[in-house]
Short mmCIF file of C-alpha atoms and ligand atoms in Angstrom, two decimals:
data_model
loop_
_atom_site.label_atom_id
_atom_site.label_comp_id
_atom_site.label_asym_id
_atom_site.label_seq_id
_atom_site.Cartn_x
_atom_site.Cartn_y
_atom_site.Cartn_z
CA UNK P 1 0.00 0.00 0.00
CA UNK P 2 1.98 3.36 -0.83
CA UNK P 3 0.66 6.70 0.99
CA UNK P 4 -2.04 8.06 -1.16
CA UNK P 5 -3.89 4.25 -0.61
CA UNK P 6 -3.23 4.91 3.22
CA UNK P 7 -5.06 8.22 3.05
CA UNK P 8 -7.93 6.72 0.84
CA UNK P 9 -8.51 3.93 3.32
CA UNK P 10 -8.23 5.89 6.18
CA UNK P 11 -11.13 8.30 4.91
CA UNK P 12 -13.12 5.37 4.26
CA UNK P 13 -12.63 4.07 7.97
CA UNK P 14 -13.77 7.48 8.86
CA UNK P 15 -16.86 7.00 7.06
CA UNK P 16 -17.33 3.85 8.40
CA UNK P 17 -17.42 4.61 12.02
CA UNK P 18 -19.77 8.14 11.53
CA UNK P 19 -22.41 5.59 9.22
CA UNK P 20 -22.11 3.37 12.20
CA UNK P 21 -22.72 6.23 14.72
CA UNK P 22 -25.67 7.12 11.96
CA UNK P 23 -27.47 4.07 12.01
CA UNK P 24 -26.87 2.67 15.51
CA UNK P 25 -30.56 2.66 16.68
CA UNK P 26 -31.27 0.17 13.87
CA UNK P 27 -28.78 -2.14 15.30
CA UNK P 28 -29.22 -5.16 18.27
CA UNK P 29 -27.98 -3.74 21.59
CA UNK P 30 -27.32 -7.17 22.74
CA UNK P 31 -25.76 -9.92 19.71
CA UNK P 32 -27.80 -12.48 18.84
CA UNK P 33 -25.18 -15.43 18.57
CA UNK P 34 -24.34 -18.10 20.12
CA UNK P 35 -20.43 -18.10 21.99
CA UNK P 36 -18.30 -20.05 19.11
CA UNK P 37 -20.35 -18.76 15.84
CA UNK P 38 -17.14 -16.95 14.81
CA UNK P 39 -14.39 -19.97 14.08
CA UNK P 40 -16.84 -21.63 11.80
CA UNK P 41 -16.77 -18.35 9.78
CA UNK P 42 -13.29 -18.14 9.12
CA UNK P 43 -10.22 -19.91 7.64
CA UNK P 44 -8.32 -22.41 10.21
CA UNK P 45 -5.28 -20.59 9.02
CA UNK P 46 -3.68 -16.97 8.02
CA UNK P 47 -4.14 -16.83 3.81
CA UNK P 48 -0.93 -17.36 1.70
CA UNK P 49 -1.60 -14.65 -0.56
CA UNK P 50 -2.60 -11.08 0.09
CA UNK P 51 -6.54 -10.07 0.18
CA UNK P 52 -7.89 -6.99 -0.81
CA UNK P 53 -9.43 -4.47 1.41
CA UNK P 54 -12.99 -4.90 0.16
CA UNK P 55 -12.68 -8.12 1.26
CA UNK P 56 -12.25 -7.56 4.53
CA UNK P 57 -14.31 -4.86 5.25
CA UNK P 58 -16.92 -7.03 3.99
CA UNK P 59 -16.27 -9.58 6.58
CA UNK P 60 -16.84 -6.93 9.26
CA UNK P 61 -20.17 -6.51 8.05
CA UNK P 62 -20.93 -10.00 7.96
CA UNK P 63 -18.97 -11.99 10.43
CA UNK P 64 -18.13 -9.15 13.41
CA UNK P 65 -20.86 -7.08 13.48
CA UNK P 66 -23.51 -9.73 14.39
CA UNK P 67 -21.45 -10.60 17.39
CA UNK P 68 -20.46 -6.88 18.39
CA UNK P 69 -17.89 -6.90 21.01
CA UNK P 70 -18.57 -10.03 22.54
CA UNK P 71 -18.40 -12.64 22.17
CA UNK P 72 -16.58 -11.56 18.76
CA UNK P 73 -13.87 -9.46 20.34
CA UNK P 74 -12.71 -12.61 22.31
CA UNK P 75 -13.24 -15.04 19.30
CA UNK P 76 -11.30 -13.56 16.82
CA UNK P 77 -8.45 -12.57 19.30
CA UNK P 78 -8.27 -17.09 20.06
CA UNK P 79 -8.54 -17.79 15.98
CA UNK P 80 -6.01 -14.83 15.34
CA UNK P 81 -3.70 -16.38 18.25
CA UNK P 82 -4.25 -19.57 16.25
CA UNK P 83 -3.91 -18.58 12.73
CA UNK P 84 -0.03 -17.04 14.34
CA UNK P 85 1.02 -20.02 15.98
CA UNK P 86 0.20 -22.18 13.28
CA UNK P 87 2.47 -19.23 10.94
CA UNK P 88 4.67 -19.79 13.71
CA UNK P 89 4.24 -23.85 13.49
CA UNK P 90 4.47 -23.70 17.61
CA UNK P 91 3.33 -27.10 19.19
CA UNK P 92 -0.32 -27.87 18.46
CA UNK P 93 -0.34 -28.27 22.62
CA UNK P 94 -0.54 -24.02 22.38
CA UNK P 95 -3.51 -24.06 20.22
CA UNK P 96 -6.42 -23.15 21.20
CA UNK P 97 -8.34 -25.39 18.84
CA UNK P 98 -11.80 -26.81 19.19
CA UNK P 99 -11.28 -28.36 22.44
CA UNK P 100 -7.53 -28.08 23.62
CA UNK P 101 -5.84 -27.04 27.10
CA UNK P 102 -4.04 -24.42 25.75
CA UNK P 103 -4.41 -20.78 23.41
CA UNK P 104 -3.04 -18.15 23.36
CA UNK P 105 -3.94 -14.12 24.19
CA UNK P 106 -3.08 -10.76 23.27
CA UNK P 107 -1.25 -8.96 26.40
CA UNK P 108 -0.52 -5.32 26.27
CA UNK P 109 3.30 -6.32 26.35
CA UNK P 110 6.00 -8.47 26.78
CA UNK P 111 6.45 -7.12 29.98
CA UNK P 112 3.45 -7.90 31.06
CA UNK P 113 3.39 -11.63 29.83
CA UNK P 114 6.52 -12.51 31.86
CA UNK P 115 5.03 -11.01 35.05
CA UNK P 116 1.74 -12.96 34.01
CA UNK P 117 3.66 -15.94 33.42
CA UNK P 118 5.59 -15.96 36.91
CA UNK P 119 2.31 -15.49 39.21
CA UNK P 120 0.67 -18.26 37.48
CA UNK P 121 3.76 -20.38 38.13
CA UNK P 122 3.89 -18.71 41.81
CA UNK P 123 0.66 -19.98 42.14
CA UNK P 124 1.19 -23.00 40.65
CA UNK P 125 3.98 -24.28 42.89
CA UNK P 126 2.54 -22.54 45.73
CA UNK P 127 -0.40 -24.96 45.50
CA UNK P 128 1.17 -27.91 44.91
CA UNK P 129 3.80 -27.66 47.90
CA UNK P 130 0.63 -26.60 50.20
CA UNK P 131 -1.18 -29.98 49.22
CA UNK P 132 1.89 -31.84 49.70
CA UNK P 133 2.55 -29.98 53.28
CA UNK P 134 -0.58 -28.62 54.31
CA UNK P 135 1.61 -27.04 57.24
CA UNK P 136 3.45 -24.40 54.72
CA UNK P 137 2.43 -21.05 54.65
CA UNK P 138 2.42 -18.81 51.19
CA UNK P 139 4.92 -16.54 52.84
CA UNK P 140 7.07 -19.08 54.09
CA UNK P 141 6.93 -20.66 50.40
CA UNK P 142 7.04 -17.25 48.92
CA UNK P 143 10.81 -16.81 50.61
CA UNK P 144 11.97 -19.81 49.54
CA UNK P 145 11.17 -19.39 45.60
CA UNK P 146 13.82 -18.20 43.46
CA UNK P 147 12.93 -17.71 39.34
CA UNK P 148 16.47 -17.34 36.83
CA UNK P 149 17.27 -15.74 33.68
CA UNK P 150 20.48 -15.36 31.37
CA UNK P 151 22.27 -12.18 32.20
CA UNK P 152 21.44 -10.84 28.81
CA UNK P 153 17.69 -10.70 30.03
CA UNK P 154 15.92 -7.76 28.91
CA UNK P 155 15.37 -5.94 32.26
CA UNK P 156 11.58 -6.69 32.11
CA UNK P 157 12.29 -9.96 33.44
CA UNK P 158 13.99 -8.63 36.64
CA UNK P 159 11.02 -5.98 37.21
CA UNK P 160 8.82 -9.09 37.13
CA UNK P 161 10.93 -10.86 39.44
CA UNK P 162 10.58 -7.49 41.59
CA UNK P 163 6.65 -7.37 41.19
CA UNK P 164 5.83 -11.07 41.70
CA UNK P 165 8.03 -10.52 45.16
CA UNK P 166 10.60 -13.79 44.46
CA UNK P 167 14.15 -13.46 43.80
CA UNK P 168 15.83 -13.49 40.50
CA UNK P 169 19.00 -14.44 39.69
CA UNK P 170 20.96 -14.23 36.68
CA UNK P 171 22.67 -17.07 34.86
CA UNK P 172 25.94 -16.39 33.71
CA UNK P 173 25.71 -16.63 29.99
CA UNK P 174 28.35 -18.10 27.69
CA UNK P 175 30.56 -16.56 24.91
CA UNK P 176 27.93 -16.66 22.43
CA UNK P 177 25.68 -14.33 25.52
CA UNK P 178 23.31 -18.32 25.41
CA UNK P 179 22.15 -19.24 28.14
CA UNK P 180 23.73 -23.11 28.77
CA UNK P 181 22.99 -26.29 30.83
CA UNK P 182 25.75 -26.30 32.98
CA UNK P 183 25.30 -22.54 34.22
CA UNK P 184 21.59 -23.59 34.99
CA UNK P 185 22.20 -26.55 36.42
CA UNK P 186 25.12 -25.21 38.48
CA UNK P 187 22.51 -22.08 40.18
CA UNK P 188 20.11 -25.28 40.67
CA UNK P 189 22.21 -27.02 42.63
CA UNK P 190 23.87 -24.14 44.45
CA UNK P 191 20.20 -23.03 45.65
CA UNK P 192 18.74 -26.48 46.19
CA UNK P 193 21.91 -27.42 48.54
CA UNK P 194 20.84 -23.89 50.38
CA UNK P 195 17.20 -24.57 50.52
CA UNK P 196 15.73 -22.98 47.94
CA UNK P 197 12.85 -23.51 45.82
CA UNK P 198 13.50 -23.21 42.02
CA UNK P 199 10.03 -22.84 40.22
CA UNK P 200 10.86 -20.65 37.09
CA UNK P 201 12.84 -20.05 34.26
CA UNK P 202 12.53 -17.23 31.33
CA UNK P 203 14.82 -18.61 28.12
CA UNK P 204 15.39 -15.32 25.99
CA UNK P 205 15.30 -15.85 21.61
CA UNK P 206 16.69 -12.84 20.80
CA UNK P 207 18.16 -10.70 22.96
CA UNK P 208 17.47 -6.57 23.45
CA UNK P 209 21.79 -6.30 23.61
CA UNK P 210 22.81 -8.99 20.35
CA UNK P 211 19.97 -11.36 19.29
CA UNK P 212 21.56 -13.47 20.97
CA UNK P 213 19.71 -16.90 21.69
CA UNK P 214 19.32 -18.73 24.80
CA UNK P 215 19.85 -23.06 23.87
CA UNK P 216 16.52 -24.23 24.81
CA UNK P 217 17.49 -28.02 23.29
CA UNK P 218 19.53 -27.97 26.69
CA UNK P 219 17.44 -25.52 29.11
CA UNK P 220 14.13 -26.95 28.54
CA UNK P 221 14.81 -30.54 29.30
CA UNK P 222 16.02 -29.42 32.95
CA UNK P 223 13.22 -27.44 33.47
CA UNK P 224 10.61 -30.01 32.78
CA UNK P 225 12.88 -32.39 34.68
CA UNK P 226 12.93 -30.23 37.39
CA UNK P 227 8.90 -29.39 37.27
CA UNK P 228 9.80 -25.46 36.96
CA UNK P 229 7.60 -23.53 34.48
CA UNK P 230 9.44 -22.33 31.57
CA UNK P 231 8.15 -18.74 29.78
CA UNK P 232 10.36 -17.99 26.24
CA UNK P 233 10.95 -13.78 25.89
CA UNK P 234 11.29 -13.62 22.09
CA UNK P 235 10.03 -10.34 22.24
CA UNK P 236 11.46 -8.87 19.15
CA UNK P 237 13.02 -12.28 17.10
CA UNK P 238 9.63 -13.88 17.64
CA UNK P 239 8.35 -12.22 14.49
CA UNK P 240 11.15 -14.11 11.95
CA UNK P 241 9.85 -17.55 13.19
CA UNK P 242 7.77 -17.34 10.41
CA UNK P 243 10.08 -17.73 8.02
CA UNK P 244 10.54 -21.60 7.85
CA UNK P 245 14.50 -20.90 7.52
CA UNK P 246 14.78 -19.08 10.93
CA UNK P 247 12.39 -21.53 12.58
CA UNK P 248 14.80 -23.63 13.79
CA UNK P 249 15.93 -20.81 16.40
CA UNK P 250 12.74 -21.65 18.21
CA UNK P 251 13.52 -25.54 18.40
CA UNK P 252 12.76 -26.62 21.67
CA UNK P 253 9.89 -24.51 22.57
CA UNK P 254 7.72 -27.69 22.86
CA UNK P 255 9.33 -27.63 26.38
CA UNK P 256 8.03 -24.50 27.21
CA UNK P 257 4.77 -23.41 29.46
CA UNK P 258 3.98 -20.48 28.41
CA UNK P 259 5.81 -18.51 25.05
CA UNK P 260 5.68 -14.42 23.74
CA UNK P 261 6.60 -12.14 21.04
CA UNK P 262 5.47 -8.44 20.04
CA UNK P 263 3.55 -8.87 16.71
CA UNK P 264 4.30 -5.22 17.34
CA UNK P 265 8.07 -4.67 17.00
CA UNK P 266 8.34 -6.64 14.13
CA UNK P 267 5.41 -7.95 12.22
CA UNK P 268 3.74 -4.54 10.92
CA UNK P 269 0.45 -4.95 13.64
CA UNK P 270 0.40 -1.73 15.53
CA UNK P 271 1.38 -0.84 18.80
CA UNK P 272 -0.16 -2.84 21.28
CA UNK P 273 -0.01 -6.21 20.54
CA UNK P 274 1.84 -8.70 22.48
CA UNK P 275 1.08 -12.78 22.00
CA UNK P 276 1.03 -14.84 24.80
CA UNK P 277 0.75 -18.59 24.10
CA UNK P 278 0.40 -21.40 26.91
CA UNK P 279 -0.22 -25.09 26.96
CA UNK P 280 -2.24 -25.45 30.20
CA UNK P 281 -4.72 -22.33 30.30
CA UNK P 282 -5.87 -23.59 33.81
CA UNK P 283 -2.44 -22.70 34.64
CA UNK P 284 -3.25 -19.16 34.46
CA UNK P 285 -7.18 -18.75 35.04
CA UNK P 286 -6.57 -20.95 38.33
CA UNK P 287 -3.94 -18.01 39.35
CA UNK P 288 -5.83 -15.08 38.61
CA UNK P 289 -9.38 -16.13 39.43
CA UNK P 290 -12.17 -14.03 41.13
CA UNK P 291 -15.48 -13.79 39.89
CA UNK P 292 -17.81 -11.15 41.88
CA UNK P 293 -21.36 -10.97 41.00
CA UNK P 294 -21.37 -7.90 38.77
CA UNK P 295 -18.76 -10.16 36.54
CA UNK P 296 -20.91 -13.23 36.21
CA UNK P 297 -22.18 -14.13 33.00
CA UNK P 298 -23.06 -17.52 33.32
CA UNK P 299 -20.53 -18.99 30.61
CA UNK P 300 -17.63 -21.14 32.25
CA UNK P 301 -13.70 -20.55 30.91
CA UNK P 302 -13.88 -23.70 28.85
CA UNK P 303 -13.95 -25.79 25.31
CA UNK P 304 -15.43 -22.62 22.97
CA UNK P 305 -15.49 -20.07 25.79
CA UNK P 306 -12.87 -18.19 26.94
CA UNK P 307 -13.38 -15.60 29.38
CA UNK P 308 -9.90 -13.91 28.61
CA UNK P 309 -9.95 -11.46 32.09
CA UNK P 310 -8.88 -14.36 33.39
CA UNK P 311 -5.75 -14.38 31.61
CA UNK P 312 -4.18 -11.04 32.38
CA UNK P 313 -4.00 -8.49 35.08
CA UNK P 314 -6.23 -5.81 33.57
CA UNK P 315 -10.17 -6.23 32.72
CA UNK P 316 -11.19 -4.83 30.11
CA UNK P 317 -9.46 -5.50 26.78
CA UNK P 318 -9.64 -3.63 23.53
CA UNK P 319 -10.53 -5.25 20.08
CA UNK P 320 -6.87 -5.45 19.34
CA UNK P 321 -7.22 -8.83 17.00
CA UNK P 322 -9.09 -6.95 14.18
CA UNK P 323 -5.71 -4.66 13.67
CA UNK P 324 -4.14 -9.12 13.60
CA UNK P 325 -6.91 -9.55 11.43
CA UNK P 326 -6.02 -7.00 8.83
CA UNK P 327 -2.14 -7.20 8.78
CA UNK P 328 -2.32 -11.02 8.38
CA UNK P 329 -5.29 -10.87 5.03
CA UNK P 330 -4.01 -7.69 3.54
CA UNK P 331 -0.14 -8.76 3.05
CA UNK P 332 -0.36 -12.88 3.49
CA UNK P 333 1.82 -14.99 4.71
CA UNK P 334 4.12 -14.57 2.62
CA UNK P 335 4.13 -10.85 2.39
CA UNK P 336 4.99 -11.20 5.68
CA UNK P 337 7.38 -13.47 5.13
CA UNK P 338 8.97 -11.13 2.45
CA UNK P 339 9.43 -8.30 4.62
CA UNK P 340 11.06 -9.93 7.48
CA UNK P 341 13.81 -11.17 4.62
CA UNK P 342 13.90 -7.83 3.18
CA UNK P 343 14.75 -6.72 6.96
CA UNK P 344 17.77 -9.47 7.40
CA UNK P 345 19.09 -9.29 3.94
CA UNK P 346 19.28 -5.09 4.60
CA UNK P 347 21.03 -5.97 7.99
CA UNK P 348 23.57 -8.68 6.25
CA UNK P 349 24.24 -5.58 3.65
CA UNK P 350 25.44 -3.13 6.66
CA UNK P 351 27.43 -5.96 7.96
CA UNK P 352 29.23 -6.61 4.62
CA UNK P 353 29.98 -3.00 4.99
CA UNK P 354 31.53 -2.77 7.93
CA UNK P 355 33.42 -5.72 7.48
CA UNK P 356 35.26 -4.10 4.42
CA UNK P 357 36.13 -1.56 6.53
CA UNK P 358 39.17 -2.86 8.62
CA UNK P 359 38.65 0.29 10.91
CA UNK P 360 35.79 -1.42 12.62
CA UNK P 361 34.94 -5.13 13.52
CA UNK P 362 31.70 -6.86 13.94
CA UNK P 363 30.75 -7.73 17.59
CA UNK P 364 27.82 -10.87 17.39
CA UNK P 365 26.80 -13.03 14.56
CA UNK P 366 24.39 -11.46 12.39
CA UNK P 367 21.22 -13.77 12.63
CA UNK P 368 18.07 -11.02 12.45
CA UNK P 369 17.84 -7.26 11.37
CA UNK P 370 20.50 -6.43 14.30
CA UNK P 371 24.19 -5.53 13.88
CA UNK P 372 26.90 -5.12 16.59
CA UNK P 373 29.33 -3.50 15.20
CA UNK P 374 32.23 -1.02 17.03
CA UNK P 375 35.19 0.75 15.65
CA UNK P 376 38.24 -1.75 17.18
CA UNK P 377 39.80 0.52 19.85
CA UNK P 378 38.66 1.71 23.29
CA UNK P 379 35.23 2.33 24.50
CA UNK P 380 36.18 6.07 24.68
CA UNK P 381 36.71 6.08 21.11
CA UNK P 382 33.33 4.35 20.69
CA UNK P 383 31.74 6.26 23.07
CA UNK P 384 32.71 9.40 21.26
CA UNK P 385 31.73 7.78 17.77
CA UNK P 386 28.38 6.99 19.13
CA UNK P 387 28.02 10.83 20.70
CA UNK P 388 28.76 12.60 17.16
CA UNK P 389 25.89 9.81 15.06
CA UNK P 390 23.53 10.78 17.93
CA UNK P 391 24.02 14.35 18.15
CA UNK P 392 24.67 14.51 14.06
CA UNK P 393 20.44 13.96 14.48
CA UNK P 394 20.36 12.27 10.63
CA UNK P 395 20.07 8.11 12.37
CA UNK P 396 19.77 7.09 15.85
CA UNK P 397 21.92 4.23 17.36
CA UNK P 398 21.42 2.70 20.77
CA UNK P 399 24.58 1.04 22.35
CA UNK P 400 25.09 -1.57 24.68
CA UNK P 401 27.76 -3.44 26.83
CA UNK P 402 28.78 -6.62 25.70
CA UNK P 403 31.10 -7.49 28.60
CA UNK P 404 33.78 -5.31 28.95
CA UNK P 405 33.17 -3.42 25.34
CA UNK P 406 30.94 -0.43 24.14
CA UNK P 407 28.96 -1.94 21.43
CA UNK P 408 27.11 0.42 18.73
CA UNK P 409 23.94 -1.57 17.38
CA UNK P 410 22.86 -0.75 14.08
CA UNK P 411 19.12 -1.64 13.82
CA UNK P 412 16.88 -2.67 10.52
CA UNK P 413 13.42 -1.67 11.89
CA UNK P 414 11.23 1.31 9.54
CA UNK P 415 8.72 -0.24 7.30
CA UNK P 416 9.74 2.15 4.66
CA UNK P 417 13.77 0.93 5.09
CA UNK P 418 15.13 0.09 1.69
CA UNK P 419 19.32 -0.38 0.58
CA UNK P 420 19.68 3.47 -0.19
CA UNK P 421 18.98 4.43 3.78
CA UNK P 422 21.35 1.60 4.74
CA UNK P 423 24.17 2.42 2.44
CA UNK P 424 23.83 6.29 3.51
CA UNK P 425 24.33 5.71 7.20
CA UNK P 426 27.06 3.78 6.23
CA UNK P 427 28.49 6.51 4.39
CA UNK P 428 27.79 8.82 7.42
CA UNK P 429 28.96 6.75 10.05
CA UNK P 430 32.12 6.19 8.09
CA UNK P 431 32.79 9.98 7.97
CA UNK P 432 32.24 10.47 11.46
CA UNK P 433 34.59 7.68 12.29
CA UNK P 434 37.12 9.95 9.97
CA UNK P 435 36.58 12.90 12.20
CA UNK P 436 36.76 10.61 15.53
CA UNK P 437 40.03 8.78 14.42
CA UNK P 438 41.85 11.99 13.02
CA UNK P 439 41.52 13.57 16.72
CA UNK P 440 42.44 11.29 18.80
CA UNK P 441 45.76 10.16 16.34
CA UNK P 442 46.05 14.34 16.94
N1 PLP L 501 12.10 -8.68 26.10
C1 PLP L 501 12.98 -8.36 25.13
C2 PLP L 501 13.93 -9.41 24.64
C3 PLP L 501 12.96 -7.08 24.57
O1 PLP L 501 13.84 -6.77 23.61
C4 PLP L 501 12.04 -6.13 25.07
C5 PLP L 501 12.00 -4.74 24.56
O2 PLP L 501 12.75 -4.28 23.78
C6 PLP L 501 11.15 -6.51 26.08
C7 PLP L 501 11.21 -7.78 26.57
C8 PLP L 501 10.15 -5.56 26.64
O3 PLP L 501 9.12 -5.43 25.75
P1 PLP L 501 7.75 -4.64 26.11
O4 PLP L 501 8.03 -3.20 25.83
O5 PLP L 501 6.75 -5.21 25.17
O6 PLP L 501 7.42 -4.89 27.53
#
């Protein structure tokens, strides 16, 4: 869609909403459906090719509007959920199916989905120590839990920690910044031997510093050994699993509990939009459970209905599937698929550039649309590299520390990004690197 489409659509949305506004009295203030009308109505999966606008907008008409907010809001968000992990190809044990355990849910943020993930686990062990030793009191359980995560875990994961009131420690990662077996397995037995009750582990694919990824082939094996819940952070990389050739990065997530990526850093749906898969959705309604009178509908969280409030800390939710719904029809699969290439193969021609340059070396293996890259030299020189892009105001690079070194990152993430933008920051960070080197050989 180039800009002048954009505008078009957009007035038509306009017009939309004010003929809804219009002719609202003629419509049913309560839906006439029954809960589950909408999956029979669809596609069981995302379409291959792109669909037109019309087409959609026609569906709202004929599939949405007859079940207004509910139960359509909360049917379209469990088909979307499906139609992505099936993209995805997670474990049909996440699916919400006709009839499974699991599904998945829309969460405001990744954030959010790890701190939902560790109270349902808190409340998961916390019950099943209590029936084993009726004695045990939540707080004195509630000391004794400790949760870990590689030390390349995006800070979210220590808030949660923070939040959920249990200690979190950090596993020492290894020189590819993966979390390993024997670093787990070391922490486990260090805490055991001290008393300690391990219940939780959050495997990062993809990490905020280097895309780096966390070996779940060994992680997840100990974790189900050990009967603690394991949540996957793939907040950003989550998006490339579509792509059958980086699927293999998410290899072992049939070990998992509960698993989450932003649809919205890297799959074109707008901000919010954060997917949340688990395989035992009692897991999580069974932690977060209350149902007052002025709540009670009479449908049970179950088979066809899901009562997603249940899920998540907040209660009311916003229709955030339909924005799923149009992203997935209007580019396809493979459109999709397209433009998360077009995003690796623009990040694999920046790293081809720097590596000509013998100035500067590459810092991480380029896997996704990230490059760590650094001029070779101190930090100071980097530090003052990374000042003059910043302050030059024409791109914006955020650094981290990997280890001991000032990394720049160099980050393939605009919609509109095409080989001309890349090969002109090049250019520009190059001459800045000629101004940084020439003062401090002065
Ligand atoms: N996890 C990882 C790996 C991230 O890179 C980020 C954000 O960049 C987050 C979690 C936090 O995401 P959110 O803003 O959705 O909470």
């Amino acid at each position: 869609m180039d800009a002048s489409e954009f505008r078009r659509r957009g007035k038509e949305m306009v017009d939309y909403v004010a003929n809804y506004l219009e002719g609202i009295e003629s419509r049913l203030v309560y839906p006439d459906v029954e809960p589950g009308y909408l999956r029979p109505l669809l596609p069981s999966s995302a379409p291959e090719e792109p669909e037109t606008f019309e087409d959609i907008i026609g569906d709202i008409e004929r599939i949405i509007m007859p079940g207004a907010a509910s139960p359509a809001c909360t049917e379209l968000e469990t088909v979307m959920l499906d139609w992505l992990g099936k993209m995805l190809r997670l474990p049909d044990a996440f699916l919400a199916g006709d009839a499974s355990l699991g599904g998945g849910v829309i969460q405001g943020s990744a954030s959010e989905a790890t701190l939902v993930a560790l109270l349902a686990a808190r409340t998961k062990v916390t019950r099943r120590l209590q029936a084993a030793f009726p004695e045990l009191t939540q707080a004195a359980i509630m000391e004794k839990l400790v949760a870990y995560s590689s030390d390349q875990a995006h800070s979210s994961v220590e808030r949660a920690g923070l939040i959920g009131g249990v200690k979190l420690k950090p596993i020492p990662s290894d020189s590819n910044f993966s979390m390993r077996a024997a670093a787990l397995q070391e922490a486990l037995q260090r805490d055991k031997a001290a008393g300690l009750i391990p219940f939780f582990v959050v495997a990062t694919l993809g990490t905020t510093n280097c895309c780096s990824f966390d070996n779940l082939l060994e992680v997840g094996p100990i974790c189900n050994e050990e009967d603690m819940w394991l949540h996957i952070d793939a907040a950003y990389a989550g998006s490339a699993f579509i792509c059958p050739e980086f699927r293999h990065l998410l290899d072992g997530v049939e070990f998992a509990d509960s698993f989450n990526f932003n649809p919205h850093k890297w799959l074109l749906v707008n901000f919010d939009c954060s997917a949340m898969w688990v395989k035992q959705r009692k897991d999580l309604i069974g932690a977060f459970k209350l149902d007052p009178v002025y709540l009670k509908h009479g449908h049970q969280d179950s088979g066809l209905i899901t009562d997603y409030r249940h899920w998540q800390i907040p209660l009311g939710r916003r229709f955030r599937s339909l924005k799923m719904w149009f992203v997935f029809r209007m580019y396809g699969v493979k459109g999709l698929q397209a433009y998360i290439r077009k995003h690796v193969q623009l990040a694999h021609e920046f790293e081809s550039l720097v590596r000509q340059d013998p100035r500067f070396e590459i810092c991480m293996d380029v896997t996704l649309g990230l490059v760590c890259f650094r001029l070779k030299g101190s930090n100071q020189l980097n530090e003052t590299l990374l000042k003059r892009i910043n302050s030059a105001r024409k791109i914006h690079l955020v650094p981290c520390h990997l280890r001991d070194k000032f990394v720049l990152r160099f980050a393939i993430c605009s919609r509109e990004v095409e080989s001309a933008h890349v090969q002109r920051a090049w250019q520009h960070i190059r001459e800045l690197a000629d101004e940084v080197l020439s003062l401090d050989r002065a």
